[in-house]
XYZ file of C-alpha atoms in Angstrom:
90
model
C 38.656 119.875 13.183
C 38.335 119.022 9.674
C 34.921 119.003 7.881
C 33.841 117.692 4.842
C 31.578 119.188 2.392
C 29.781 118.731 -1.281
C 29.575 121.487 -3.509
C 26.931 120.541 -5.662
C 24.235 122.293 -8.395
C 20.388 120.904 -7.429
C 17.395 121.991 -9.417
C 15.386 123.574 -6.569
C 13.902 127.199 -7.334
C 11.014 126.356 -9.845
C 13.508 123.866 -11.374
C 16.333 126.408 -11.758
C 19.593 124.735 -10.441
C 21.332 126.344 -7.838
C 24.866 125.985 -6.163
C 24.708 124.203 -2.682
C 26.802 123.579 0.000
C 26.500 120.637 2.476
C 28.874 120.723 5.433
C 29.075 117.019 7.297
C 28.636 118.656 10.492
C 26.106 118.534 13.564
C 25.975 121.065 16.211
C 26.194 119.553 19.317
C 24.805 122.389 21.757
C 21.724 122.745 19.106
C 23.027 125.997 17.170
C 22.515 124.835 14.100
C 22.454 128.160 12.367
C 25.190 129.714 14.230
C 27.109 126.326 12.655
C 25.831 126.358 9.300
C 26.947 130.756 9.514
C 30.292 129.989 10.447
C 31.178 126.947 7.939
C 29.864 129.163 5.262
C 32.210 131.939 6.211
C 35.228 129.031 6.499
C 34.340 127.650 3.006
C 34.369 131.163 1.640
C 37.543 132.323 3.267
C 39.429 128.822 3.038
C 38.506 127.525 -0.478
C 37.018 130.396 -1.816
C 33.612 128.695 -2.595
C 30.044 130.155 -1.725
C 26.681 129.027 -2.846
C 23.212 130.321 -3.448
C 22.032 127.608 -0.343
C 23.974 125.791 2.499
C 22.981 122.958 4.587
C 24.392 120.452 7.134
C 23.925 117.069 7.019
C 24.468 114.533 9.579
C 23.421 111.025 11.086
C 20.869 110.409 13.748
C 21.402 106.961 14.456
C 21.692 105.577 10.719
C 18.718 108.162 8.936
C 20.593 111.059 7.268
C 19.193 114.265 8.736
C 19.776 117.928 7.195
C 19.327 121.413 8.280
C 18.807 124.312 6.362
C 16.582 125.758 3.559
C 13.011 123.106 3.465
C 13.441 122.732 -0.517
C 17.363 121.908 -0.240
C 16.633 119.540 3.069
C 13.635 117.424 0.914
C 15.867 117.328 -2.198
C 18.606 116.070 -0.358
C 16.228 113.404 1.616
C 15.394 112.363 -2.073
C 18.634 112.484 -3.488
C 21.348 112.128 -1.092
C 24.679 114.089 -0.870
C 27.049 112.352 -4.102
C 30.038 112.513 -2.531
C 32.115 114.857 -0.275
C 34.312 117.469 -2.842
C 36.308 119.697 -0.289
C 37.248 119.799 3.183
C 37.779 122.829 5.606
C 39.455 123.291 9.200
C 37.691 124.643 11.800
């Protein structure tokens, strides 16, 4: 399955930018971290990319919804995700 993701910088640690990672994924079976674990590890093995925080993102019903770290999740409910940078297979 391929997934999308944005690798993007966000100022979020007492306005410090830090790399992020937001996968366009949703865990079905509600293991969310377990998810969020394993596309990190894909991302890292398949494009060689990490970052200092990760996150999913997804739709429920039209709202974007993210999980992940609280300060990433309300920046991105601000913000929104740019655009979609790399992909992975899983």
């Amino acid at each position: 399955m391929r997934i999308e993701l944005a690798l993007l910088e966000a100022p979020l640690i007492g306005g410090r930018w830090v790399t992020v990672l937001v996968f366009d994924a949703m865990a079905t079976d509600g293991q969310k971290a377990a998810l969020l674990e394993q596309l990190v590890g894909a991302a890292k093995q398949q494009i060689g990319v990490t970052a200092e925080l990760n996150v999913l993102g997804y739709k429920e019903g039209d709202k974007p919804t993210y999980y992940g770290e609280e300060a990433l999740v309300a920046y991105l409910q601000k913000h929104g995700v740019p655009r979609w940078t790399h992909h992975i297979e899983v």
